[in-house]
Amino acid sequence: MTPFMIRVAELVGADEDELAAAGLEELAPMPMTRISQRIATSTGADRQVAIRSLAEQLVCEANAVLAHGDDHLSLVDETLPSELAFTVGYRGRGARVSTTFEDGTAYGRLVGDGFDSELPHELDGPDALPNLLIRLLVESGVPHHPVHS
């Protein structure tokens, strides 16, 4: 199992009292974000593709750990005329990661439950994605049962 799969397995296999004692920030720290800034189109596209590719891998890994009868993470792509975006969802909650392209620049954005901010934010990079998905699972009520690897 990968390190991310082990994190998901620990969440699923944990007793609810253990999870409550550990606290949300210890179990599922907020993903690292930064204030959105306009950057070169090619850099923005590269970042979006890297994050989207990793999202697909991590969603597959998490879903492999979750039992057949459990809810599974979803990954939905959006391609609009001037925007690339995807949403990862779980049990009615979601996080949308997007990059908008306009006038030769790109602008990243993270929107979703629990990621409200006065200023637009984006993920700090692909390394922030595992914490985003773990946070989504924990805040949405990941099921608890023994995990068999």
mmCIF file of N, CA and C in Angstrom:
data_model
loop_
_atom_site.group_PDB
_atom_site.id
_atom_site.type_symbol
_atom_site.label_atom_id
_atom_site.label_comp_id
_atom_site.label_asym_id
_atom_site.label_seq_id
_atom_site.Cartn_x
_atom_site.Cartn_y
_atom_site.Cartn_z
ATOM 1 N N MET A 1 0.844 -1.185 0.000
ATOM 2 C CA MET A 1 0.000 0.000 0.000
ATOM 3 C C MET A 1 0.888 1.246 0.000
ATOM 4 N N THR A 2 0.395 2.285 -0.646
ATOM 5 C CA THR A 2 1.118 3.551 -0.698
ATOM 6 C C THR A 2 0.931 4.299 0.628
ATOM 7 N N PRO A 3 1.762 5.302 0.911
ATOM 8 C CA PRO A 3 1.562 6.093 2.131
ATOM 9 C C PRO A 3 0.163 6.724 2.220
ATOM 10 N N PHE A 4 -0.374 7.171 1.078
ATOM 11 C CA PHE A 4 -1.713 7.758 1.101
ATOM 12 C C PHE A 4 -2.759 6.699 1.414
ATOM 13 N N MET A 5 -2.627 5.523 0.842
ATOM 14 C CA MET A 5 -3.572 4.439 1.134
ATOM 15 C C MET A 5 -3.519 4.072 2.619
ATOM 16 N N ILE A 6 -2.342 4.096 3.201
ATOM 17 C CA ILE A 6 -2.197 3.796 4.628
ATOM 18 C C ILE A 6 -2.919 4.857 5.460
ATOM 19 N N ARG A 7 -2.806 6.129 5.077
ATOM 20 C CA ARG A 7 -3.538 7.192 5.787
ATOM 21 C C ARG A 7 -5.047 6.958 5.739
ATOM 22 N N VAL A 8 -5.553 6.610 4.559
ATOM 23 C CA VAL A 8 -6.992 6.352 4.424
ATOM 24 C C VAL A 8 -7.375 5.124 5.241
ATOM 25 N N ALA A 9 -6.576 4.068 5.180
ATOM 26 C CA ALA A 9 -6.855 2.844 5.936
ATOM 27 C C ALA A 9 -6.879 3.114 7.437
ATOM 28 N N GLU A 10 -5.967 3.957 7.910
ATOM 29 C CA GLU A 10 -5.962 4.303 9.335
ATOM 30 C C GLU A 10 -7.225 5.038 9.733
ATOM 31 N N LEU A 11 -7.707 5.919 8.862
ATOM 32 C CA LEU A 11 -8.960 6.633 9.143
ATOM 33 C C LEU A 11 -10.143 5.676 9.183
ATOM 34 N N VAL A 12 -10.214 4.816 8.181
ATOM 35 C CA VAL A 12 -11.341 3.881 8.082
ATOM 36 C C VAL A 12 -11.306 2.871 9.226
ATOM 37 N N GLY A 13 -10.111 2.428 9.608
ATOM 38 C CA GLY A 13 -9.983 1.418 10.652
ATOM 39 C C GLY A 13 -10.006 1.965 12.061
ATOM 40 N N ALA A 14 -9.977 3.275 12.227
ATOM 41 C CA ALA A 14 -9.935 3.879 13.551
ATOM 42 C C ALA A 14 -11.287 3.855 14.228
ATOM 43 N N ASP A 15 -11.253 3.744 15.531
ATOM 44 C CA ASP A 15 -12.445 3.843 16.358
ATOM 45 C C ASP A 15 -12.872 5.314 16.396
ATOM 46 N N GLU A 16 -14.176 5.566 16.399
ATOM 47 C CA GLU A 16 -14.655 6.949 16.379
ATOM 48 C C GLU A 16 -14.188 7.735 17.594
ATOM 49 N N ASP A 17 -14.041 7.069 18.764
ATOM 50 C CA ASP A 17 -13.537 7.763 19.949
ATOM 51 C C ASP A 17 -12.086 8.188 19.758
ATOM 52 N N GLU A 18 -11.287 7.332 19.094
ATOM 53 C CA GLU A 18 -9.892 7.683 18.799
ATOM 54 C C GLU A 18 -9.839 8.918 17.903
ATOM 55 N N LEU A 19 -10.699 8.939 16.899
ATOM 56 C CA LEU A 19 -10.726 10.072 15.973
ATOM 57 C C LEU A 19 -11.115 11.357 16.683
ATOM 58 N N ALA A 20 -12.104 11.267 17.556
ATOM 59 C CA ALA A 20 -12.550 12.449 18.291
ATOM 60 C C ALA A 20 -11.437 12.964 19.205
ATOM 61 N N ALA A 21 -10.708 12.048 19.838
ATOM 62 C CA ALA A 21 -9.621 12.439 20.741
ATOM 63 C C ALA A 21 -8.465 13.071 19.969
ATOM 64 N N ALA A 22 -8.213 12.599 18.752
ATOM 65 C CA ALA A 22 -7.093 13.121 17.964
ATOM 66 C C ALA A 22 -7.348 14.540 17.488
ATOM 67 N N GLY A 23 -8.566 14.873 17.160
ATOM 68 C CA GLY A 23 -8.882 16.216 16.682
ATOM 69 C C GLY A 23 -8.715 16.342 15.175
ATOM 70 N N LEU A 24 -9.514 17.219 14.599
ATOM 71 C CA LEU A 24 -9.557 17.389 13.147
ATOM 72 C C LEU A 24 -8.218 17.837 12.576
ATOM 73 N N GLU A 25 -7.553 18.796 13.211
ATOM 74 C CA GLU A 25 -6.304 19.322 12.652
ATOM 75 C C GLU A 25 -5.185 18.283 12.650
ATOM 76 N N GLU A 26 -5.191 17.379 13.621
ATOM 77 C CA GLU A 26 -4.171 16.322 13.636
ATOM 78 C C GLU A 26 -4.468 15.266 12.578
ATOM 79 N N LEU A 27 -5.727 14.872 12.463
ATOM 80 C CA LEU A 27 -6.126 13.847 11.496
ATOM 81 C C LEU A 27 -6.090 14.344 10.060
ATOM 82 N N ALA A 28 -6.593 15.547 9.890
ATOM 83 C CA ALA A 28 -6.775 16.080 8.535
ATOM 84 C C ALA A 28 -6.396 17.548 8.512
ATOM 85 N N PRO A 29 -5.095 17.833 8.510
ATOM 86 C CA PRO A 29 -4.696 19.243 8.482
ATOM 87 C C PRO A 29 -5.199 19.933 7.222
ATOM 88 N N MET A 30 -5.439 21.229 7.351
ATOM 89 C CA MET A 30 -5.852 22.000 6.179
ATOM 90 C C MET A 30 -4.766 21.900 5.116
ATOM 91 N N PRO A 31 -5.156 21.755 3.870
ATOM 92 C CA PRO A 31 -4.146 21.720 2.803
ATOM 93 C C PRO A 31 -3.466 23.081 2.683
ATOM 94 N N MET A 32 -2.216 23.051 2.302
ATOM 95 C CA MET A 32 -1.473 24.295 2.114
ATOM 96 C C MET A 32 -2.038 25.020 0.890
ATOM 97 N N THR A 33 -2.358 26.285 1.088
ATOM 98 C CA THR A 33 -2.860 27.122 -0.008
ATOM 99 C C THR A 33 -2.051 28.415 -0.042
ATOM 100 N N ARG A 34 -2.252 29.146 -1.094
ATOM 101 C CA ARG A 34 -1.651 30.473 -1.226
ATOM 102 C C ARG A 34 -2.688 31.371 -1.892
ATOM 103 N N ILE A 35 -2.515 32.663 -1.718
ATOM 104 C CA ILE A 35 -3.406 33.613 -2.371
ATOM 105 C C ILE A 35 -3.211 33.478 -3.878
ATOM 106 N N SER A 36 -4.303 33.380 -4.599
ATOM 107 C CA SER A 36 -4.247 33.223 -6.050
ATOM 108 C C SER A 36 -3.584 34.430 -6.691
ATOM 109 N N GLN A 37 -2.696 34.160 -7.645
ATOM 110 C CA GLN A 37 -2.014 35.213 -8.373
ATOM 111 C C GLN A 37 -2.038 34.884 -9.858
ATOM 112 N N ARG A 38 -2.009 35.906 -10.657
ATOM 113 C CA ARG A 38 -1.948 35.700 -12.106
ATOM 114 C C ARG A 38 -0.535 35.267 -12.477
ATOM 115 N N ILE A 39 -0.442 34.194 -13.264
ATOM 116 C CA ILE A 39 0.844 33.664 -13.699
ATOM 117 C C ILE A 39 0.772 33.374 -15.194
ATOM 118 N N ALA A 40 1.879 33.003 -15.781
ATOM 119 C CA ALA A 40 1.913 32.686 -17.214
ATOM 120 C C ALA A 40 0.959 31.538 -17.517
ATOM 121 N N THR A 41 0.325 31.619 -18.664
ATOM 122 C CA THR A 41 -0.626 30.594 -19.081
ATOM 123 C C THR A 41 -0.014 29.201 -19.048
ATOM 124 N N SER A 42 1.199 29.050 -19.582
ATOM 125 C CA SER A 42 1.827 27.725 -19.631
ATOM 126 C C SER A 42 2.108 27.194 -18.230
ATOM 127 N N THR A 43 2.524 28.049 -17.325
ATOM 128 C CA THR A 43 2.779 27.621 -15.947
ATOM 129 C C THR A 43 1.478 27.201 -15.276
ATOM 130 N N GLY A 44 0.429 27.972 -15.474
ATOM 131 C CA GLY A 44 -0.874 27.636 -14.896
ATOM 132 C C GLY A 44 -1.416 26.323 -15.432
ATOM 133 N N ALA A 45 -1.275 26.109 -16.731
ATOM 134 C CA ALA A 45 -1.742 24.858 -17.331
ATOM 135 C C ALA A 45 -0.942 23.674 -16.791
ATOM 136 N N ASP A 46 0.378 23.838 -16.678
ATOM 137 C CA ASP A 46 1.216 22.762 -16.128
ATOM 138 C C ASP A 46 0.806 22.414 -14.707
ATOM 139 N N ARG A 47 0.577 23.423 -13.886
ATOM 140 C CA ARG A 47 0.161 23.183 -12.493
ATOM 141 C C ARG A 47 -1.173 22.450 -12.430
ATOM 142 N N GLN A 48 -2.126 22.909 -13.230
ATOM 143 C CA GLN A 48 -3.449 22.283 -13.214
ATOM 144 C C GLN A 48 -3.355 20.818 -13.635
ATOM 145 N N VAL A 49 -2.601 20.537 -14.684
ATOM 146 C CA VAL A 49 -2.456 19.160 -15.168
ATOM 147 C C VAL A 49 -1.771 18.287 -14.116
ATOM 148 N N ALA A 50 -0.748 18.817 -13.457
ATOM 149 C CA ALA A 50 -0.045 18.043 -12.425
ATOM 150 C C ALA A 50 -0.971 17.728 -11.259
ATOM 151 N N ILE A 51 -1.727 18.720 -10.811
ATOM 152 C CA ILE A 51 -2.640 18.502 -9.689
ATOM 153 C C ILE A 51 -3.759 17.559 -10.090
ATOM 154 N N ARG A 52 -4.301 17.732 -11.281
ATOM 155 C CA ARG A 52 -5.388 16.854 -11.754
ATOM 156 C C ARG A 52 -4.912 15.414 -11.890
ATOM 157 N N SER A 53 -3.716 15.198 -12.415
ATOM 158 C CA SER A 53 -3.183 13.842 -12.573
ATOM 159 C C SER A 53 -3.010 13.165 -11.223
ATOM 160 N N LEU A 54 -2.473 13.910 -10.262
ATOM 161 C CA LEU A 54 -2.305 13.344 -8.923
ATOM 162 C C LEU A 54 -3.656 13.087 -8.274
ATOM 163 N N ALA A 55 -4.623 13.962 -8.511
ATOM 164 C CA ALA A 55 -5.963 13.760 -7.945
ATOM 165 C C ALA A 55 -6.546 12.430 -8.402
ATOM 166 N N GLU A 56 -6.396 12.122 -9.683
ATOM 167 C CA GLU A 56 -6.918 10.850 -10.188
ATOM 168 C C GLU A 56 -6.250 9.674 -9.488
ATOM 169 N N GLN A 57 -4.946 9.738 -9.334
ATOM 170 C CA GLN A 57 -4.223 8.661 -8.665
ATOM 171 C C GLN A 57 -4.688 8.507 -7.213
ATOM 172 N N LEU A 58 -4.782 9.615 -6.483
ATOM 173 C CA LEU A 58 -5.154 9.541 -5.072
ATOM 174 C C LEU A 58 -6.601 9.112 -4.877
ATOM 175 N N VAL A 59 -7.489 9.552 -5.746
ATOM 176 C CA VAL A 59 -8.890 9.116 -5.666
ATOM 177 C C VAL A 59 -8.968 7.603 -5.866
ATOM 178 N N CYS A 60 -8.228 7.085 -6.837
ATOM 179 C CA CYS A 60 -8.212 5.632 -7.063
ATOM 180 C C CYS A 60 -7.654 4.892 -5.858
ATOM 181 N N GLU A 61 -6.582 5.415 -5.276
ATOM 182 C CA GLU A 61 -5.987 4.776 -4.100
ATOM 183 C C GLU A 61 -6.966 4.766 -2.928
ATOM 184 N N ALA A 62 -7.614 5.900 -2.662
ATOM 185 C CA ALA A 62 -8.570 5.966 -1.559
ATOM 186 C C ALA A 62 -9.731 5.023 -1.795
ATOM 187 N N ASN A 63 -10.255 4.998 -3.006
ATOM 188 C CA ASN A 63 -11.399 4.133 -3.309
ATOM 189 C C ASN A 63 -11.026 2.654 -3.216
ATOM 190 N N ALA A 64 -9.764 2.323 -3.465
ATOM 191 C CA ALA A 64 -9.323 0.929 -3.327
ATOM 192 C C ALA A 64 -9.330 0.495 -1.868
ATOM 193 N N VAL A 65 -9.123 1.433 -0.962
ATOM 194 C CA VAL A 65 -9.108 1.117 0.469
ATOM 195 C C VAL A 65 -10.524 1.056 1.034
ATOM 196 N N LEU A 66 -11.402 1.913 0.543
ATOM 197 C CA LEU A 66 -12.781 1.920 1.025
ATOM 198 C C LEU A 66 -13.473 0.625 0.610
ATOM 199 N N ALA A 67 -14.305 0.107 1.491
ATOM 200 C CA ALA A 67 -15.000 -1.155 1.213
ATOM 201 C C ALA A 67 -15.975 -0.993 0.051
ATOM 202 N N HIS A 68 -16.307 -2.125 -0.559
ATOM 203 C CA HIS A 68 -17.200 -2.128 -1.720
ATOM 204 C C HIS A 68 -18.517 -1.404 -1.425
ATOM 205 N N GLY A 69 -19.068 -1.576 -0.232
ATOM 206 C CA GLY A 69 -20.352 -0.975 0.106
ATOM 207 C C GLY A 69 -20.268 0.464 0.570
ATOM 208 N N ASP A 70 -19.044 0.980 0.745
ATOM 209 C CA ASP A 70 -18.876 2.359 1.197
ATOM 210 C C ASP A 70 -19.119 3.327 0.039
ATOM 211 N N ASP A 71 -19.416 4.579 0.408
ATOM 212 C CA ASP A 71 -19.396 5.637 -0.595
ATOM 213 C C ASP A 71 -17.961 5.792 -1.071
ATOM 214 N N HIS A 72 -17.780 6.186 -2.301
ATOM 215 C CA HIS A 72 -16.445 6.388 -2.851
ATOM 216 C C HIS A 72 -16.269 7.830 -3.297
ATOM 217 N N LEU A 73 -15.025 8.266 -3.322
ATOM 218 C CA LEU A 73 -14.710 9.593 -3.837
ATOM 219 C C LEU A 73 -15.052 9.649 -5.323
ATOM 220 N N SER A 74 -15.507 10.799 -5.762
ATOM 221 C CA SER A 74 -15.762 10.997 -7.189
ATOM 222 C C SER A 74 -14.799 12.061 -7.705
ATOM 223 N N LEU A 75 -14.552 12.010 -8.989
ATOM 224 C CA LEU A 75 -13.700 13.001 -9.650
ATOM 225 C C LEU A 75 -14.398 13.380 -10.946
ATOM 226 N N VAL A 76 -14.773 14.648 -11.045
ATOM 227 C CA VAL A 76 -15.522 15.125 -12.205
ATOM 228 C C VAL A 76 -14.745 16.276 -12.841
ATOM 229 N N ASP A 77 -14.451 16.119 -14.130
ATOM 230 C CA ASP A 77 -13.736 17.155 -14.877
ATOM 231 C C ASP A 77 -14.708 18.124 -15.519
ATOM 232 N N GLU A 78 -14.265 19.375 -15.633
ATOM 233 C CA GLU A 78 -15.004 20.401 -16.361
ATOM 234 C C GLU A 78 -14.037 21.052 -17.339
ATOM 235 N N THR A 79 -14.432 21.142 -18.561
ATOM 236 C CA THR A 79 -13.641 21.891 -19.531
ATOM 237 C C THR A 79 -14.548 22.956 -20.124
ATOM 238 N N LEU A 80 -14.213 24.178 -19.800
ATOM 239 C CA LEU A 80 -14.970 25.317 -20.278
ATOM 240 C C LEU A 80 -14.091 26.093 -21.247
ATOM 241 N N PRO A 81 -14.637 27.029 -22.004
ATOM 242 C CA PRO A 81 -13.832 27.734 -23.002
ATOM 243 C C PRO A 81 -12.546 28.366 -22.454
ATOM 244 N N SER A 82 -12.570 28.895 -21.245
ATOM 245 C CA SER A 82 -11.372 29.544 -20.717
ATOM 246 C C SER A 82 -10.987 29.030 -19.327
ATOM 247 N N GLU A 83 -11.385 27.795 -19.032
ATOM 248 C CA GLU A 83 -11.123 27.264 -17.697
ATOM 249 C C GLU A 83 -10.985 25.744 -17.741
ATOM 250 N N LEU A 84 -10.026 25.250 -16.968
ATOM 251 C CA LEU A 84 -9.905 23.814 -16.697
ATOM 252 C C LEU A 84 -10.214 23.627 -15.218
ATOM 253 N N ALA A 85 -11.050 22.654 -14.891
ATOM 254 C CA ALA A 85 -11.420 22.454 -13.495
ATOM 255 C C ALA A 85 -11.783 21.007 -13.253
ATOM 256 N N PHE A 86 -11.664 20.611 -11.999
ATOM 257 C CA PHE A 86 -12.176 19.317 -11.571
ATOM 258 C C PHE A 86 -12.692 19.458 -10.146
ATOM 259 N N THR A 87 -13.638 18.609 -9.803
ATOM 260 C CA THR A 87 -14.197 18.579 -8.461
ATOM 261 C C THR A 87 -14.046 17.182 -7.912
ATOM 262 N N VAL A 88 -13.525 17.105 -6.694
ATOM 263 C CA VAL A 88 -13.484 15.841 -5.976
ATOM 264 C C VAL A 88 -14.610 15.904 -4.966
ATOM 265 N N GLY A 89 -15.475 14.881 -4.986
ATOM 266 C CA GLY A 89 -16.624 14.872 -4.098
ATOM 267 C C GLY A 89 -16.680 13.631 -3.245
ATOM 268 N N TYR A 90 -17.342 13.789 -2.107
ATOM 269 C CA TYR A 90 -17.562 12.659 -1.204
ATOM 270 C C TYR A 90 -18.763 12.973 -0.326
ATOM 271 N N ARG A 91 -19.769 12.132 -0.385
ATOM 272 C CA ARG A 91 -20.964 12.239 0.457
ATOM 273 C C ARG A 91 -21.587 13.642 0.428
ATOM 274 N N GLY A 92 -21.742 14.187 -0.761
ATOM 275 C CA GLY A 92 -22.426 15.466 -0.918
ATOM 276 C C GLY A 92 -21.557 16.697 -0.707
ATOM 277 N N ARG A 93 -20.311 16.506 -0.354
ATOM 278 C CA ARG A 93 -19.394 17.638 -0.187
ATOM 279 C C ARG A 93 -18.387 17.595 -1.322
ATOM 280 N N GLY A 94 -17.752 18.719 -1.596
ATOM 281 C CA GLY A 94 -16.786 18.717 -2.679
ATOM 282 C C GLY A 94 -15.786 19.842 -2.570
ATOM 283 N N ALA A 95 -14.710 19.665 -3.322
ATOM 284 C CA ALA A 95 -13.682 20.699 -3.461
ATOM 285 C C ALA A 95 -13.397 20.835 -4.948
ATOM 286 N N ARG A 96 -13.457 22.061 -5.440
ATOM 287 C CA ARG A 96 -13.249 22.329 -6.860
ATOM 288 C C ARG A 96 -11.914 23.046 -7.032
ATOM 289 N N VAL A 97 -11.068 22.492 -7.894
ATOM 290 C CA VAL A 97 -9.761 23.057 -8.203
ATOM 291 C C VAL A 97 -9.810 23.510 -9.655
ATOM 292 N N SER A 98 -9.534 24.790 -9.888
ATOM 293 C CA SER A 98 -9.670 25.307 -11.252
ATOM 294 C C SER A 98 -8.531 26.240 -11.611
ATOM 295 N N THR A 99 -8.344 26.383 -12.909
ATOM 296 C CA THR A 99 -7.443 27.381 -13.459
ATOM 297 C C THR A 99 -8.181 28.064 -14.608
ATOM 298 N N THR A 100 -8.267 29.387 -14.512
ATOM 299 C CA THR A 100 -8.913 30.194 -15.536
ATOM 300 C C THR A 100 -7.824 30.861 -16.374
ATOM 301 N N PHE A 101 -8.049 30.907 -17.668
ATOM 302 C CA PHE A 101 -7.085 31.499 -18.599
ATOM 303 C C PHE A 101 -7.713 32.731 -19.244
ATOM 304 N N GLU A 102 -6.988 33.869 -19.162
ATOM 305 C CA GLU A 102 -7.511 35.108 -19.728
ATOM 306 C C GLU A 102 -6.356 36.071 -20.013
ATOM 307 N N ASP A 103 -6.353 36.630 -21.196
ATOM 308 C CA ASP A 103 -5.358 37.642 -21.580
ATOM 309 C C ASP A 103 -3.914 37.189 -21.353
ATOM 310 N N GLY A 104 -3.619 35.945 -21.681
ATOM 311 C CA GLY A 104 -2.257 35.433 -21.572
ATOM 312 C C GLY A 104 -1.813 35.080 -20.168
ATOM 313 N N THR A 105 -2.765 35.067 -19.214
ATOM 314 C CA THR A 105 -2.421 34.691 -17.852
ATOM 315 C C THR A 105 -3.342 33.583 -17.355
ATOM 316 N N ALA A 106 -2.904 32.934 -16.287
ATOM 317 C CA ALA A 106 -3.692 31.879 -15.652
ATOM 318 C C ALA A 106 -3.921 32.267 -14.193
ATOM 319 N N TYR A 107 -5.050 31.804 -13.662
ATOM 320 C CA TYR A 107 -5.447 32.161 -12.307
ATOM 321 C C TYR A 107 -6.048 30.929 -11.648
ATOM 322 N N GLY A 108 -5.365 30.376 -10.643
ATOM 323 C CA GLY A 108 -5.849 29.185 -9.953
ATOM 324 C C GLY A 108 -6.811 29.536 -8.841
ATOM 325 N N ARG A 109 -7.667 28.540 -8.499
ATOM 326 C CA ARG A 109 -8.670 28.781 -7.463
ATOM 327 C C ARG A 109 -9.092 27.469 -6.827
ATOM 328 N N LEU A 110 -9.248 27.477 -5.504
ATOM 329 C CA LEU A 110 -9.794 26.353 -4.739
ATOM 330 C C LEU A 110 -11.081 26.829 -4.100
ATOM 331 N N VAL A 111 -12.171 26.125 -4.372
ATOM 332 C CA VAL A 111 -13.467 26.477 -3.815
ATOM 333 C C VAL A 111 -14.091 25.201 -3.272
ATOM 334 N N GLY A 112 -14.708 25.304 -2.110
ATOM 335 C CA GLY A 112 -15.393 24.141 -1.579
ATOM 336 C C GLY A 112 -15.771 24.329 -0.129
ATOM 337 N N ASP A 113 -16.454 23.337 0.386
ATOM 338 C CA ASP A 113 -16.879 23.348 1.777
ATOM 339 C C ASP A 113 -15.662 23.432 2.689
ATOM 340 N N GLY A 114 -15.645 24.424 3.568
ATOM 341 C CA GLY A 114 -14.557 24.570 4.519
ATOM 342 C C GLY A 114 -13.351 25.319 4.004
ATOM 343 N N PHE A 115 -13.408 25.852 2.782
ATOM 344 C CA PHE A 115 -12.267 26.573 2.210
ATOM 345 C C PHE A 115 -12.636 28.013 1.880
ATOM 346 N N ASP A 116 -13.493 28.595 2.708
ATOM 347 C CA ASP A 116 -13.941 29.962 2.482
ATOM 348 C C ASP A 116 -12.854 30.952 2.881
ATOM 349 N N SER A 117 -12.729 32.003 2.126
ATOM 350 C CA SER A 117 -11.740 33.026 2.395
ATOM 351 C C SER A 117 -12.170 34.312 1.713
ATOM 352 N N GLU A 118 -11.774 35.451 2.289
ATOM 353 C CA GLU A 118 -12.077 36.730 1.658
ATOM 354 C C GLU A 118 -11.362 36.857 0.321
ATOM 355 N N LEU A 119 -10.109 36.397 0.272
ATOM 356 C CA LEU A 119 -9.318 36.453 -0.954
ATOM 357 C C LEU A 119 -9.320 35.084 -1.623
ATOM 358 N N PRO A 120 -9.330 35.025 -2.943
ATOM 359 C CA PRO A 120 -9.271 33.734 -3.635
ATOM 360 C C PRO A 120 -7.951 33.016 -3.322
ATOM 361 N N HIS A 121 -8.044 31.733 -3.056
ATOM 362 C CA HIS A 121 -6.878 30.904 -2.773
ATOM 363 C C HIS A 121 -6.793 29.767 -3.780
ATOM 364 N N GLU A 122 -5.597 29.231 -3.911
ATOM 365 C CA GLU A 122 -5.362 28.047 -4.724
ATOM 366 C C GLU A 122 -4.486 27.094 -3.928
ATOM 367 N N LEU A 123 -4.477 25.829 -4.324
ATOM 368 C CA LEU A 123 -3.579 24.877 -3.683
ATOM 369 C C LEU A 123 -2.146 25.327 -3.895
ATOM 370 N N ASP A 124 -1.301 25.076 -2.919
ATOM 371 C CA ASP A 124 0.101 25.463 -3.012
ATOM 372 C C ASP A 124 0.873 24.580 -3.985
ATOM 373 N N GLY A 125 0.248 23.546 -4.485
ATOM 374 C CA GLY A 125 0.870 22.637 -5.437
ATOM 375 C C GLY A 125 0.347 21.232 -5.227
ATOM 376 N N PRO A 126 0.849 20.286 -5.998
ATOM 377 C CA PRO A 126 0.379 18.907 -5.887
ATOM 378 C C PRO A 126 0.552 18.297 -4.497
ATOM 379 N N ASP A 127 1.588 18.720 -3.766
ATOM 380 C CA ASP A 127 1.815 18.151 -2.433
ATOM 381 C C ASP A 127 0.707 18.485 -1.442
ATOM 382 N N ALA A 128 -0.108 19.482 -1.737
ATOM 383 C CA ALA A 128 -1.213 19.860 -0.860
ATOM 384 C C ALA A 128 -2.436 18.971 -1.065
ATOM 385 N N LEU A 129 -2.471 18.243 -2.152
ATOM 386 C CA LEU A 129 -3.664 17.469 -2.509
ATOM 387 C C LEU A 129 -4.006 16.340 -1.535
ATOM 388 N N PRO A 130 -3.042 15.553 -1.039
ATOM 389 C CA PRO A 130 -3.427 14.497 -0.090
ATOM 390 C C PRO A 130 -4.183 15.042 1.120
ATOM 391 N N ASN A 131 -3.727 16.148 1.697
ATOM 392 C CA ASN A 131 -4.431 16.716 2.848
ATOM 393 C C ASN A 131 -5.825 17.200 2.470
ATOM 394 N N LEU A 132 -5.986 17.715 1.260
ATOM 395 C CA LEU A 132 -7.308 18.138 0.801
ATOM 396 C C LEU A 132 -8.274 16.952 0.777
ATOM 397 N N LEU A 133 -7.827 15.833 0.222
ATOM 398 C CA LEU A 133 -8.701 14.662 0.122
ATOM 399 C C LEU A 133 -8.977 14.048 1.491
ATOM 400 N N ILE A 134 -7.967 13.978 2.347
ATOM 401 C CA ILE A 134 -8.178 13.440 3.694
ATOM 402 C C ILE A 134 -9.161 14.330 4.452
ATOM 403 N N ARG A 135 -9.005 15.629 4.321
ATOM 404 C CA ARG A 135 -9.915 16.570 4.992
ATOM 405 C C ARG A 135 -11.343 16.369 4.492
ATOM 406 N N LEU A 136 -11.512 16.183 3.203
ATOM 407 C CA LEU A 136 -12.835 15.944 2.628
ATOM 408 C C LEU A 136 -13.449 14.663 3.202
ATOM 409 N N LEU A 137 -12.657 13.607 3.301
ATOM 410 C CA LEU A 137 -13.154 12.349 3.866
ATOM 411 C C LEU A 137 -13.570 12.518 5.323
ATOM 412 N N VAL A 138 -12.716 13.140 6.125
ATOM 413 C CA VAL A 138 -12.996 13.273 7.556
ATOM 414 C C VAL A 138 -14.201 14.165 7.796
ATOM 415 N N GLU A 139 -14.256 15.309 7.124
ATOM 416 C CA GLU A 139 -15.369 16.229 7.347
ATOM 417 C C GLU A 139 -16.692 15.692 6.810
ATOM 418 N N SER A 140 -16.630 14.752 5.899
ATOM 419 C CA SER A 140 -17.853 14.178 5.327
ATOM 420 C C SER A 140 -18.303 12.923 6.055
ATOM 421 N N GLY A 141 -17.511 12.457 7.011
ATOM 422 C CA GLY A 141 -17.899 11.291 7.798
ATOM 423 C C GLY A 141 -17.483 9.972 7.179
ATOM 424 N N VAL A 142 -16.178 9.765 7.055
ATOM 425 C CA VAL A 142 -15.674 8.511 6.504
ATOM 426 C C VAL A 142 -16.180 7.337 7.357
ATOM 427 N N PRO A 143 -16.581 6.227 6.744
ATOM 428 C CA PRO A 143 -17.077 5.073 7.511
ATOM 429 C C PRO A 143 -15.941 4.422 8.311
ATOM 430 N N HIS A 144 -16.286 3.714 9.354
ATOM 431 C CA HIS A 144 -15.291 3.053 10.189
ATOM 432 C C HIS A 144 -15.576 1.554 10.230
ATOM 433 N N HIS A 145 -14.579 0.780 9.859
ATOM 434 C CA HIS A 145 -14.666 -0.682 9.889
ATOM 435 C C HIS A 145 -13.270 -1.217 9.695
ATOM 436 N N PRO A 146 -13.046 -2.501 9.978
ATOM 437 C CA PRO A 146 -11.714 -3.075 9.744
ATOM 438 C C PRO A 146 -11.321 -3.004 8.283
ATOM 439 N N VAL A 147 -10.046 -2.763 8.041
ATOM 440 C CA VAL A 147 -9.514 -2.686 6.677
ATOM 441 C C VAL A 147 -8.626 -3.889 6.458
ATOM 442 N N HIS A 148 -8.824 -4.554 5.346
ATOM 443 C CA HIS A 148 -7.989 -5.699 4.984
ATOM 444 C C HIS A 148 -7.149 -5.291 3.795
ATOM 445 N N SER A 149 -5.842 -5.466 3.905
ATOM 446 C CA SER A 149 -4.968 -5.090 2.798
ATOM 447 C C SER A 149 -4.594 -6.276 1.949
#
